[in-house]
Coordinates of C-alpha atoms in Angstrom, one line a residue:
M1 CA 48.5 -6.9 23.8
A2 CA 50.0 -8.2 27.0
T3 CA 46.7 -10.0 27.6
A4 CA 47.0 -11.7 24.3
L5 CA 50.5 -13.0 25.1
L6 CA 49.4 -14.0 28.6
A7 CA 46.4 -16.0 27.3
L8 CA 48.5 -17.6 24.6
V9 CA 51.3 -18.6 26.9
L10 CA 49.0 -20.0 29.6
D11 CA 46.9 -21.9 27.1
Q12 CA 49.8 -23.5 25.3
G13 CA 51.7 -24.2 28.6
T14 CA 48.7 -26.0 30.1
K15 CA 48.1 -27.9 26.9
W16 CA 51.7 -29.0 26.8
W17 CA 51.5 -30.1 30.5
V18 CA 48.3 -32.0 29.9
L19 CA 49.5 -33.8 26.8
T20 CA 53.1 -34.6 27.9
E21 CA 52.7 -35.2 31.6
L22 CA 49.1 -35.6 32.8
M23 CA 47.4 -37.5 30.1
D24 CA 50.1 -39.9 29.1
P25 CA 48.3 -42.3 28.9
P26 CA 44.9 -40.6 28.4
R27 CA 42.6 -41.1 31.3
L28 CA 39.8 -39.4 33.4
I29 CA 41.1 -37.7 36.6
P30 CA 38.3 -36.8 39.0
V31 CA 39.3 -33.5 40.8
S32 CA 36.0 -32.8 42.6
S33 CA 32.4 -33.9 42.6
F34 CA 31.7 -31.5 39.7
F35 CA 35.1 -31.3 37.9
N36 CA 37.3 -33.7 36.0
L37 CA 40.4 -33.5 33.9
T38 CA 40.1 -35.5 30.7
L39 CA 41.6 -35.4 27.3
G40 CA 39.4 -34.5 24.4
W41 CA 40.0 -33.4 20.8
N42 CA 37.6 -30.9 19.2
R43 CA 37.9 -30.9 15.4
G44 CA 35.1 -28.3 15.0
V45 CA 34.2 -25.1 16.7
S46 CA 32.3 -24.4 19.9
F47 CA 30.5 -27.4 21.2
G48 CA 31.9 -29.6 18.4
L49 CA 29.9 -27.8 15.7
L50 CA 31.3 -28.2 12.2
S51 CA 33.3 -31.3 13.2
A52 CA 34.6 -33.3 10.3
D53 CA 37.6 -35.3 9.5
H54 CA 38.4 -33.4 6.3
P55 CA 42.1 -32.4 6.1
A56 CA 41.3 -28.8 5.0
L57 CA 39.1 -28.1 8.0
P58 CA 41.8 -27.0 10.4
W59 CA 43.2 -24.6 7.8
L60 CA 39.8 -23.2 7.1
L61 CA 38.9 -22.7 10.7
S62 CA 42.3 -21.3 11.5
S63 CA 41.9 -18.8 8.6
L64 CA 38.5 -17.8 9.9
A65 CA 39.8 -17.3 13.4
L66 CA 42.8 -15.2 12.2
S67 CA 40.4 -13.0 10.1
V68 CA 38.2 -12.4 13.1
V69 CA 41.3 -11.5 15.3
A70 CA 42.5 -9.1 12.6
G71 CA 39.1 -7.4 12.5
L72 CA 39.1 -7.0 16.3
I73 CA 42.6 -5.6 16.2
V74 CA 41.5 -2.9 13.8
W75 CA 38.5 -2.1 16.0
M76 CA 40.7 -1.9 19.1
A77 CA 43.2 0.4 17.3
R78 CA 40.4 2.8 16.3
D79 CA 38.9 2.7 19.8
G80 CA 42.0 3.2 21.9
R81 CA 40.5 2.4 25.3
P82 CA 42.5 0.2 27.7
W83 CA 39.5 -2.1 28.4
M84 CA 39.0 -2.6 24.7
A85 CA 42.7 -3.6 24.3
A86 CA 42.4 -6.0 27.2
S87 CA 39.2 -7.5 25.8
V88 CA 40.6 -8.0 22.3
G89 CA 43.8 -9.3 23.8
F90 CA 42.0 -12.1 25.6
I91 CA 40.0 -13.0 22.5
G92 CA 43.0 -12.8 20.3
G93 CA 45.3 -14.8 22.6
G94 CA 42.7 -17.5 23.1
A95 CA 42.0 -17.7 19.3
L96 CA 45.7 -18.0 18.6
G97 CA 46.1 -20.7 21.2
N98 CA 43.4 -22.8 19.4
V99 CA 44.9 -22.0 16.0
V100 CA 48.2 -23.4 17.1
D101 CA 46.5 -26.6 18.2
R102 CA 44.6 -26.9 14.9
L103 CA 47.8 -26.5 12.9
R104 CA 49.8 -28.8 15.1
H105 CA 47.3 -31.5 15.9
G106 CA 44.4 -31.0 13.5
A107 CA 42.1 -30.4 16.4
V108 CA 41.9 -28.3 19.6
T109 CA 43.1 -29.9 22.9
D110 CA 40.3 -29.8 25.5
F111 CA 40.7 -31.1 29.1
L112 CA 38.5 -29.2 31.5
D113 CA 35.3 -31.1 32.2
F114 CA 32.6 -29.7 34.4
H115 CA 29.5 -31.6 35.3
A116 CA 26.5 -31.5 37.5
A117 CA 23.5 -33.8 38.0
G118 CA 24.6 -36.2 35.3
Y119 CA 25.1 -33.4 32.7
H120 CA 28.6 -32.7 31.4
W121 CA 29.4 -29.3 29.9
P122 CA 31.5 -29.9 26.7
A123 CA 35.2 -30.1 27.7
F124 CA 37.2 -26.9 27.0
N125 CA 40.6 -25.3 27.6
L126 CA 42.2 -22.0 28.8
A127 CA 42.0 -20.5 25.3
D128 CA 38.2 -21.0 25.3
S129 CA 38.1 -19.4 28.8
A130 CA 40.1 -16.4 27.6
I131 CA 37.8 -15.9 24.6
F132 CA 34.8 -16.1 26.9
V133 CA 36.3 -13.5 29.3
G134 CA 37.2 -11.2 26.4
V135 CA 33.7 -11.4 24.9
A136 CA 32.2 -10.7 28.3
M137 CA 34.4 -7.7 28.7
L138 CA 33.4 -6.4 25.3
L139 CA 29.7 -6.8 26.1
L140 CA 30.2 -5.0 29.4
V141 CA 32.4 -2.1 28.2
G142 CA 32.3 -2.2 24.4
G143 CA 29.8 0.6 23.9
K144 CA 30.3 2.7 27.0
N145 CA 31.9 6.1 26.9
E146 CA 34.8 6.8 29.2
A147 CA 36.0 10.1 30.7
T148 CA 38.3 10.7 27.7
G149 CA 35.2 11.0 25.4
A150 CA 36.1 7.8 23.5
G151 CA 33.1 5.7 22.5
T152 CA 31.3 3.9 19.8
R153 CA 28.2 6.2 19.4
D154 CA 27.4 7.1 15.8
P155 CA 26.8 10.9 15.5
V156 CA 24.2 10.2 12.8
L157 CA 22.1 8.3 15.3
R158 CA 22.4 10.9 18.0
A159 CA 19.5 13.3 18.5
E160 CA 20.5 16.9 18.1
P161 CA 18.9 19.5 20.4

């Protein structure tokens, strides 16, 4: 779970820096021809879906995120492979980082703004990046067997000789 702690600490540290030092007052900071730093608040989930100003929404979305993380931890504990633990750690640490934001601010702090040819990708943060990396790792190694014989194949679906 070191990856979870790493993702959580880096996410909250960068958000603290952005909120207290960099974006006081809020502004747009061009870094390159395709990247800006800007302050945004996401009250919903990915890409602003489910955004609403209802006071129960942060609690509902946080509960959902914590439930998903709990399920992934159970899956990881049953699997036992190091790559599975790292994947779940990134996802869990990122999800917890966004949960902290929702409970503290009622929304997730976003500040990374990539753009090209007039199109801006929705702003995001390090927690979102950690979740992306964890999911990508799960997709790459989640169903593969390793030398230890661990894996996710269901014996019922395996053809017997």
